[in-house]
Short mmCIF file of C-alpha atoms in Angstrom, two decimals:
data_model
loop_
_atom_site.label_atom_id
_atom_site.label_comp_id
_atom_site.label_asym_id
_atom_site.label_seq_id
_atom_site.Cartn_x
_atom_site.Cartn_y
_atom_site.Cartn_z
CA UNK A 1 88.33 99.21 92.39
CA UNK A 2 89.51 98.71 96.25
CA UNK A 3 93.16 98.59 96.97
CA UNK A 4 92.44 97.23 100.51
CA UNK A 5 90.32 94.46 99.26
CA UNK A 6 92.70 93.47 96.48
CA UNK A 7 95.72 93.67 98.99
CA UNK A 8 93.99 91.33 101.48
CA UNK A 9 93.08 88.92 98.69
CA UNK A 10 96.45 88.76 97.40
CA UNK A 11 98.01 88.26 100.78
CA UNK A 12 95.30 85.36 101.35
CA UNK A 13 94.32 86.60 104.80
CA UNK A 14 90.95 84.93 104.53
CA UNK A 15 91.78 82.25 102.21
CA UNK A 16 90.30 79.02 103.57
CA UNK A 17 89.55 80.71 106.95
CA UNK A 18 86.14 79.80 108.44
CA UNK A 19 83.91 82.85 108.82
CA UNK A 20 80.56 82.56 110.36
CA UNK A 21 77.87 85.06 109.24
CA UNK A 22 74.92 85.39 111.65
CA UNK A 23 71.44 86.32 109.97
CA UNK A 24 70.34 85.44 106.45
CA UNK A 25 68.81 89.00 105.72
CA UNK A 26 69.95 91.46 103.18
CA UNK A 27 73.15 92.31 104.97
CA UNK A 28 74.02 88.77 105.91
CA UNK A 29 73.81 87.61 102.25
CA UNK A 30 75.92 90.43 101.14
CA UNK A 31 78.59 89.60 103.69
CA UNK A 32 78.65 86.09 102.34
CA UNK A 33 79.18 87.13 98.82
CA UNK A 34 82.04 89.56 99.79
CA UNK A 35 83.66 87.05 102.08
CA UNK A 36 83.59 84.31 99.37
CA UNK A 37 85.44 86.80 96.95
CA UNK A 38 88.22 86.80 99.65
CA UNK A 39 88.77 83.05 99.62
CA UNK A 40 86.90 82.46 102.93
CA UNK A 41 85.04 79.37 103.86
CA UNK A 42 81.50 80.62 104.94
CA UNK A 43 78.99 79.28 107.37
CA UNK A 44 75.72 81.16 107.46
CA UNK A 45 73.72 80.40 110.52
CA UNK A 46 70.18 81.63 111.25
CA UNK A 47 67.69 80.94 114.13
CA UNK A 48 64.82 80.26 111.80
CA UNK A 49 64.53 76.63 111.81
CA UNK A 50 62.38 76.56 108.63
CA UNK A 51 64.91 78.49 106.41
CA UNK A 52 65.37 76.76 103.13
CA UNK A 53 68.79 75.86 101.77
CA UNK A 54 67.60 77.81 98.54
CA UNK A 55 68.61 80.93 100.31
CA UNK A 56 72.29 80.18 99.61
CA UNK A 57 71.51 80.27 95.71
CA UNK A 58 71.13 84.09 96.21
CA UNK A 59 74.91 84.05 97.14
CA UNK A 60 76.45 81.48 94.83
CA UNK A 61 75.14 79.26 92.01
CA UNK A 62 76.93 76.38 93.49
CA UNK A 63 77.15 77.00 97.26
CA UNK A 64 78.98 73.75 97.95
CA UNK A 65 81.84 74.43 95.33
CA UNK A 66 82.17 78.12 96.73
CA UNK A 67 82.52 76.74 100.36
CA UNK A 68 79.24 78.18 101.55
CA UNK A 69 76.77 76.33 103.99
CA UNK A 70 73.73 77.01 105.78
CA UNK A 71 72.97 75.91 109.37
CA UNK A 72 69.41 76.94 110.59
CA UNK A 73 67.78 76.51 113.83
CA UNK A 74 68.85 77.49 117.43
CA UNK A 75 72.46 78.61 117.59
CA UNK A 76 74.97 76.23 119.20
CA UNK A 77 78.65 76.66 120.51
CA UNK A 78 79.76 74.10 117.80
CA UNK A 79 78.60 76.53 115.03
CA UNK A 80 81.21 79.05 116.18
CA UNK A 81 84.04 76.93 117.56
CA UNK A 82 86.25 77.16 114.53
CA UNK A 83 85.40 80.68 113.57
CA UNK A 84 88.09 82.94 112.49
CA UNK A 85 85.64 85.74 112.40
CA UNK A 86 81.91 86.16 113.22
CA UNK A 87 80.02 88.70 111.26
CA UNK A 88 76.72 89.94 112.61
CA UNK A 89 73.62 90.95 110.58
CA UNK A 90 72.03 94.04 111.85
CA UNK A 91 69.39 93.42 114.37
CA UNK A 92 71.28 90.39 115.74
CA UNK A 93 71.57 91.10 119.63
CA UNK A 94 75.17 89.96 120.46
CA UNK A 95 74.04 89.75 124.20
CA UNK A 96 71.64 87.00 123.13
CA UNK A 97 74.57 85.00 121.64
CA UNK A 98 76.55 85.47 124.86
CA UNK A 99 76.19 81.75 125.67
CA UNK A 100 77.15 80.36 122.39
CA UNK A 101 80.00 82.91 121.70
CA UNK A 102 81.63 82.34 125.09
CA UNK A 103 84.78 80.74 123.70
CA UNK A 104 85.12 83.35 120.80
CA UNK A 105 87.38 86.21 121.50
CA UNK A 106 85.25 89.48 121.48
CA UNK A 107 87.36 91.19 118.82
CA UNK A 108 86.52 88.36 116.35
CA UNK A 109 82.86 89.35 116.41
CA UNK A 110 81.85 92.32 114.35
CA UNK A 111 78.90 93.85 112.63
CA UNK A 112 78.67 93.64 108.83
CA UNK A 113 79.04 97.39 108.54
CA UNK A 114 82.41 97.22 110.75
CA UNK A 115 83.72 94.38 108.52
CA UNK A 116 83.04 96.19 105.33
CA UNK A 117 84.54 99.56 106.41
CA UNK A 118 87.93 97.81 107.01
CA UNK A 119 88.19 97.72 103.07
CA UNK A 120 87.12 101.33 102.44
CA UNK A 121 89.54 104.16 101.16
CA UNK A 122 86.65 106.37 100.20
CA UNK A 123 85.34 109.07 102.73
CA UNK A 124 82.14 108.15 104.57
CA UNK A 125 79.28 110.22 105.77
CA UNK A 126 77.46 108.03 108.35
CA UNK A 127 74.02 109.12 109.76
CA UNK A 128 72.24 107.77 112.89
CA UNK A 129 69.47 108.92 115.04
CA UNK A 130 66.04 107.67 116.49
CA UNK A 131 63.94 109.22 113.47
CA UNK A 132 64.45 110.54 110.08
CA UNK A 133 67.58 108.71 109.07
CA UNK A 134 66.28 107.24 105.77
CA UNK A 135 65.12 110.57 104.47
CA UNK A 136 68.15 112.58 105.53
CA UNK A 137 70.51 109.80 104.17
CA UNK A 138 68.53 110.11 100.91
CA UNK A 139 68.75 113.88 100.99
CA UNK A 140 72.48 114.15 101.47
CA UNK A 141 73.17 111.64 98.58
CA UNK A 142 70.92 113.91 96.55
CA UNK A 143 72.73 117.07 97.20
CA UNK A 144 76.15 115.59 96.88
CA UNK A 145 75.04 114.15 93.26
CA UNK A 146 73.69 117.56 92.39
CA UNK A 147 77.11 119.08 93.23
CA UNK A 148 78.65 116.72 90.95
CA UNK A 149 80.07 114.07 93.02
CA UNK A 150 79.64 110.37 92.51
CA UNK A 151 77.78 108.99 95.37
CA UNK A 152 76.90 105.56 97.00
CA UNK A 153 73.86 105.64 99.34
CA UNK A 154 73.14 102.66 101.27
CA UNK A 155 74.03 100.86 104.54
CA UNK A 156 70.88 100.07 106.80
CA UNK A 157 68.78 101.06 103.72
CA UNK A 158 68.88 99.71 100.18
CA UNK A 159 72.36 98.27 99.33
CA UNK A 160 74.72 96.97 102.04
CA UNK A 161 78.12 97.98 102.26
CA UNK A 162 79.38 94.82 101.47
CA UNK A 163 77.70 94.90 98.21
CA UNK A 164 79.21 98.23 97.38
CA UNK A 165 82.63 96.54 97.71
CA UNK A 166 81.69 94.21 94.97
CA UNK A 167 81.17 97.03 92.48
CA UNK A 168 83.79 97.86 90.08
CA UNK A 169 83.65 101.63 90.29
CA UNK A 170 84.35 103.79 93.35
CA UNK A 171 82.29 106.55 94.61
CA UNK A 172 83.55 110.06 95.64
CA UNK A 173 81.56 109.71 98.74
CA UNK A 174 79.91 106.92 100.66
CA UNK A 175 76.67 108.16 102.46
CA UNK A 176 75.58 105.48 105.02
CA UNK A 177 72.56 104.98 107.18
CA UNK A 178 73.59 103.16 110.25
CA UNK A 179 71.55 101.88 113.19
CA UNK A 180 72.28 101.44 116.85
CA UNK A 181 72.25 97.63 116.36
CA UNK A 182 75.08 97.99 113.93
CA UNK A 183 76.98 100.35 116.05
CA UNK A 184 76.95 98.25 119.15
CA UNK A 185 79.45 95.86 117.35
CA UNK A 186 81.71 98.65 115.76
CA UNK A 187 85.36 98.90 117.02
CA UNK A 188 87.29 100.78 114.33
CA UNK A 189 84.55 102.44 112.19
CA UNK A 190 85.73 106.03 112.03
CA UNK A 191 83.61 108.09 109.38
CA UNK A 192 84.89 111.34 107.87
CA UNK A 193 81.51 112.96 108.85
CA UNK A 194 79.34 111.33 111.48
CA UNK A 195 75.77 112.69 112.43
CA UNK A 196 73.30 112.19 115.17
CA UNK A 197 69.99 113.43 114.09
CA UNK A 198 67.91 113.00 117.27
CA UNK A 199 67.59 110.80 120.30
CA UNK A 200 64.57 109.46 121.88
CA UNK A 201 63.16 106.25 123.38
CA UNK A 202 63.26 103.36 121.01
CA UNK A 203 64.38 99.75 120.79
CA UNK A 204 64.10 99.13 124.33
CA UNK A 205 63.14 95.54 123.60
CA UNK A 206 66.63 95.36 122.10
CA UNK A 207 68.70 97.62 124.41
CA UNK A 208 68.94 97.04 128.23
CA UNK A 209 68.04 100.68 128.79
CA UNK A 210 68.19 104.20 127.45
CA UNK A 211 71.97 104.44 128.45
CA UNK A 212 72.84 101.62 126.56
CA UNK A 213 70.97 102.87 123.37
CA UNK A 214 72.52 106.13 123.66
CA UNK A 215 76.00 104.55 124.22
CA UNK A 216 75.43 102.69 120.97
CA UNK A 217 74.53 105.82 118.91
CA UNK A 218 77.57 107.73 120.34
CA UNK A 219 79.85 104.67 119.36
CA UNK A 220 79.63 106.30 115.82
CA UNK A 221 81.89 109.18 117.07
CA UNK A 222 84.19 107.34 119.43
CA UNK A 223 87.06 106.86 117.03
CA UNK A 224 86.87 110.02 115.14
CA UNK A 225 89.98 112.30 115.23
CA UNK A 226 90.40 116.17 114.70
CA UNK A 227 90.38 115.69 110.81
CA UNK A 228 86.74 114.41 111.30
CA UNK A 229 83.27 116.26 111.59
CA UNK A 230 80.59 115.28 114.31
CA UNK A 231 77.19 116.68 113.73
CA UNK A 232 74.66 116.70 116.48
CA UNK A 233 71.58 118.50 117.68
CA UNK A 234 71.94 121.77 119.42
CA UNK A 235 69.29 120.40 122.07
CA UNK A 236 71.75 117.78 122.98
CA UNK A 237 74.90 120.00 123.11
CA UNK A 238 75.38 120.28 126.92
CA UNK A 239 74.92 116.46 127.50
CA UNK A 240 77.22 115.73 124.68
CA UNK A 241 79.88 117.87 125.60
CA UNK A 242 79.88 116.60 129.19
CA UNK A 243 80.37 113.23 127.94
CA UNK A 244 83.34 114.19 125.80
CA UNK A 245 81.89 111.95 123.02
CA UNK A 246 84.39 112.55 120.37
CA UNK A 247 87.76 114.18 119.33
CA UNK A 248 86.24 115.36 116.02
CA UNK A 249 85.31 119.02 115.16
CA UNK A 250 81.73 119.48 116.59
CA UNK A 251 78.92 121.18 114.63
CA UNK A 252 75.52 121.45 116.23
CA UNK A 253 72.54 122.20 114.20
CA UNK A 254 68.84 123.37 114.94
CA UNK A 255 66.11 124.21 112.46
CA UNK A 256 68.00 127.33 111.48
CA UNK A 257 68.22 127.17 107.60
CA UNK A 258 66.16 128.98 105.13
CA UNK A 259 66.38 126.39 102.54
CA UNK A 260 63.16 125.73 100.50
CA UNK A 261 62.12 122.05 100.19
CA UNK A 262 58.44 121.52 99.52
CA UNK A 263 59.07 117.74 99.40
CA UNK A 264 60.02 117.66 103.19
CA UNK A 265 57.39 119.57 105.28
CA UNK A 266 57.59 120.20 108.93
CA UNK A 267 59.80 121.31 111.63
CA UNK A 268 61.55 118.05 111.96
CA UNK A 269 62.47 118.07 108.35
CA UNK A 270 63.84 121.48 108.64
CA UNK A 271 66.15 120.08 111.39
CA UNK A 272 67.20 117.28 109.14
CA UNK A 273 67.91 119.75 106.21
CA UNK A 274 70.10 121.74 108.65
CA UNK A 275 71.89 118.58 109.59
CA UNK A 276 72.38 117.65 105.78
CA UNK A 277 73.80 120.91 104.78
CA UNK A 278 76.58 120.50 107.51
CA UNK A 279 77.19 117.04 106.45
CA UNK A 280 78.00 118.19 102.57
CA UNK A 281 79.75 121.26 103.48
CA UNK A 282 83.08 119.49 104.15
CA UNK A 283 83.00 118.14 100.40
CA UNK A 284 83.00 121.58 99.04
CA UNK A 285 79.25 121.98 98.34
CA UNK A 286 78.44 125.63 98.03
CA UNK A 287 75.20 127.02 99.53
CA UNK A 288 74.05 127.73 96.07
CA UNK A 289 74.42 124.06 94.97
CA UNK A 290 72.65 122.80 98.11
CA UNK A 291 69.83 125.20 97.98
CA UNK A 292 69.18 124.22 94.29
CA UNK A 293 69.58 120.42 95.28
CA UNK A 294 67.24 120.59 98.34
CA UNK A 295 64.47 122.53 96.41
CA UNK A 296 64.45 119.85 93.85
CA UNK A 297 64.49 116.95 96.34
CA UNK A 298 61.54 114.56 96.26
CA UNK A 299 61.25 110.62 96.74
CA UNK A 300 60.30 108.64 93.89
CA UNK A 301 56.51 108.64 93.93
CA UNK A 302 54.65 105.38 94.62
CA UNK A 303 57.83 103.11 94.47
CA UNK A 304 59.12 102.41 97.93
CA UNK A 305 58.64 106.08 98.67
CA UNK A 306 58.84 107.38 102.31
CA UNK A 307 55.69 109.65 102.86
CA UNK A 308 55.94 110.29 106.52
CA UNK A 309 57.13 109.34 109.92
CA UNK A 310 54.93 109.43 112.97
CA UNK A 311 56.15 108.41 116.40
CA UNK A 312 59.08 106.68 114.85
CA UNK A 313 56.78 104.52 112.50
CA UNK A 314 57.97 105.21 108.92
CA UNK A 315 55.12 105.04 106.19
CA UNK A 316 56.32 103.85 102.83
CA UNK A 317 54.16 104.02 99.61
CA UNK A 318 54.77 101.25 97.23
CA UNK A 319 51.53 101.58 95.47
CA UNK A 320 53.07 100.65 92.12
CA UNK A 321 53.92 97.17 93.51
CA UNK A 322 51.03 95.31 91.69
CA UNK A 323 52.88 91.86 91.42
CA UNK A 324 54.00 89.34 94.14
CA UNK A 325 57.46 89.86 92.91
CA UNK A 326 57.47 93.58 93.35
CA UNK A 327 56.25 93.04 96.96
CA UNK A 328 59.17 90.71 97.74
CA UNK A 329 61.60 93.33 96.33
CA UNK A 330 60.24 96.10 98.53
CA UNK A 331 59.90 94.03 101.80
CA UNK A 332 63.61 92.92 101.27
CA UNK A 333 64.72 96.47 101.07
CA UNK A 334 64.06 96.97 104.86
CA UNK A 335 66.18 95.87 107.75
CA UNK A 336 63.46 96.80 110.19
CA UNK A 337 60.04 95.13 111.03
CA UNK A 338 57.35 95.57 108.42
CA UNK A 339 53.58 95.78 108.66
CA UNK A 340 52.49 95.09 105.18
CA UNK A 341 49.37 96.34 103.42
CA UNK A 342 47.97 94.05 100.74
CA UNK A 343 44.71 94.09 98.67
CA UNK A 344 43.01 95.01 95.49
CA UNK A 345 42.42 93.25 92.09
CA UNK A 346 44.68 90.19 92.18
CA UNK A 347 46.37 89.58 88.91
CA UNK A 348 47.78 86.08 89.48
CA UNK A 349 50.63 84.16 91.08
CA UNK A 350 51.11 81.99 94.12
CA UNK A 351 50.91 83.90 97.18
CA UNK A 352 52.74 81.06 99.23
CA UNK A 353 55.78 81.91 97.12
CA UNK A 354 56.02 84.98 99.11
CA UNK A 355 56.50 83.24 102.53
CA UNK A 356 60.33 82.83 102.55
CA UNK A 357 60.72 86.48 101.96
CA UNK A 358 58.15 87.65 104.36
CA UNK A 359 59.08 85.38 107.26
CA UNK A 360 61.44 87.04 109.75
CA UNK A 361 60.64 90.48 108.06
CA UNK A 362 56.85 90.88 108.29
CA UNK A 363 55.18 91.24 111.75
CA UNK A 364 51.80 91.49 110.53
CA UNK A 365 49.55 91.96 107.40
CA UNK A 366 46.73 94.36 106.86
CA UNK A 367 44.37 93.40 103.92
CA UNK A 368 42.12 95.86 102.59
CA UNK A 369 39.42 95.79 99.74
CA UNK A 370 39.25 92.89 97.30
CA UNK A 371 41.04 89.57 97.08
CA UNK A 372 40.80 88.80 100.71
CA UNK A 373 39.95 85.23 99.75
CA UNK A 374 43.28 85.02 97.91
CA UNK A 375 45.59 86.37 100.72
CA UNK A 376 44.10 85.43 103.86
CA UNK A 377 44.26 81.57 103.58
CA UNK A 378 47.87 81.78 102.37
CA UNK A 379 49.07 84.30 105.03
CA UNK A 380 47.07 83.70 108.05
CA UNK A 381 48.89 80.50 109.12
CA UNK A 382 52.10 82.40 109.33
CA UNK A 383 51.19 85.91 110.35
CA UNK A 384 48.69 88.04 112.29
CA UNK A 385 46.30 88.86 109.57
CA UNK A 386 43.45 91.50 109.52
CA UNK A 387 41.09 92.75 106.91
CA UNK A 388 39.33 96.11 106.54
CA UNK A 389 36.91 97.23 103.89
CA UNK A 390 39.14 100.37 103.00
CA UNK A 391 42.74 101.11 102.89
CA UNK A 392 42.27 103.96 105.39
CA UNK A 393 40.91 101.71 107.96
CA UNK A 394 43.72 99.11 107.37
CA UNK A 395 46.33 101.85 107.76
CA UNK A 396 44.80 103.00 111.07
CA UNK A 397 44.53 99.50 112.50
CA UNK A 398 48.23 98.73 111.78
CA UNK A 399 49.44 102.33 113.01
CA UNK A 400 47.58 101.45 116.29
CA UNK A 401 49.54 98.43 116.84
CA UNK A 402 52.79 99.62 115.51
CA UNK A 403 56.05 100.32 117.50
CA UNK A 404 58.66 102.74 116.85
CA UNK A 405 61.21 101.47 114.52
CA UNK A 406 58.81 99.59 112.25
CA UNK A 407 57.54 100.35 108.75
CA UNK A 408 53.83 100.53 107.53
CA UNK A 409 54.47 99.34 104.00
CA UNK A 410 51.69 99.87 101.29
CA UNK A 411 52.90 97.10 98.65
CA UNK A 412 49.52 95.80 97.55
CA UNK A 413 50.62 92.86 95.06
CA UNK A 414 47.25 94.04 93.07
CA UNK A 415 45.94 96.37 90.60
CA UNK A 416 43.97 99.15 92.45
CA UNK A 417 40.66 99.11 90.32
CA UNK A 418 38.34 97.84 92.91
CA UNK A 419 38.55 101.08 94.85
CA UNK A 420 40.78 103.73 92.74
CA UNK A 421 41.34 104.80 89.22
CA UNK A 422 44.85 103.63 89.34
CA UNK A 423 47.98 102.89 91.62
CA UNK A 424 48.70 106.77 91.62
CA UNK A 425 45.44 107.60 93.46
CA UNK A 426 45.96 104.70 95.70
CA UNK A 427 49.37 106.00 96.77
CA UNK A 428 48.14 109.35 97.26
CA UNK A 429 45.32 108.20 99.57
CA UNK A 430 47.87 106.15 101.68
CA UNK A 431 49.84 109.27 102.10
CA UNK A 432 46.76 111.28 102.99
CA UNK A 433 46.09 109.00 105.78
CA UNK A 434 49.71 109.09 107.14
CA UNK A 435 49.52 112.86 107.17
CA UNK A 436 46.25 112.65 108.90
CA UNK A 437 47.64 110.60 111.48
CA UNK A 438 50.73 112.95 111.95
CA UNK A 439 48.31 115.80 112.68
CA UNK A 440 46.19 113.81 114.91
CA UNK A 441 49.15 112.95 117.08
CA UNK A 442 51.12 116.28 116.98
CA UNK A 443 51.44 117.70 120.46
CA UNK A 444 49.33 120.76 119.55
CA UNK A 445 46.57 118.52 118.50
CA UNK A 446 46.15 116.93 121.89
CA UNK A 447 43.73 118.35 124.19
#
């Protein structure tokens, strides 16, 4: 599939080279898998001291024979001393690694997204912004597929780019969600189309200040040339033009389209739709094709289904997750912090088996309804756990504590019959509460 990958593999550029991957999340494990195919020796390091060696089995059936090792606990300079390359997972702040990376040349330290992009021949649409990235990325992929193009949708959502490189078939277009964390460590990434959806205060516990946060976002456009397209909000035109942020052709958007999309209500979604239309036009998508695709767009109901975003907090309905394995799959699909909602009629399993997946991803657990006695003893030693009688009360409690950039995920691990007729009714109730919170926090609702 991939000429660049096969060329580098044949030239043995990575063969027996020591590469260090930082972070054992979804993207880090994907980077490990891809590096092993290139012949590299891979050292996976993670700051969590209690990380099990079993995590390596998600990469290789025989880690030792493959040249894969794991070192967990506080990072040390020795872990990086022999590194030919250091690949960072999303959310790993390079500035916090400054001490241990002091003897590593800066150009050897890259984000997983940057590393994967070295091997791409396919055109890329890359989407960033403070809010709405996931919805818009999914929408763009939907429009392109509707127009007859084979499309990969992933990056910061779903499948990491390194896992795409392991596939046998190439897509016509790659649609990538990319975060400021990933962009801060990109030096060569130059997508055919790059889009900034919006910008507001966020991740200031990670970035030094708003200027550093914006600089990371604008890094997406820094290496584009005149053959590329840069798409940004009309409201930011003056500031961006003053910065000379890109050499690409600029296209500014506002909520100026009349595309009908019942599945994406609200002014912010009209802006996202306007941006999406501008992203797909360079690939020959006609207005008629876009209009039909947008009108038909909807998320998969009740299965990791985004149902709203309020103040930068994404609400995701995974009500169909009635088993512990389903919960694990849902939690692993996010690179951002998760506030997990669980409760209902427990159908069996060992809750403690979830702990390796939840640790490092889940910041709190909101229990509701039945089975408190099952979940609370297993989870409360490891997470902040609260219980409420109803789902609505649990959602409101978690939203009251949530920060922008987090996910409130309804993934109950149970049947719903203690309070609902089925998982569909439960999911709809969750979406109702999310919509109510959006209405209550809207500017026009404030006194």
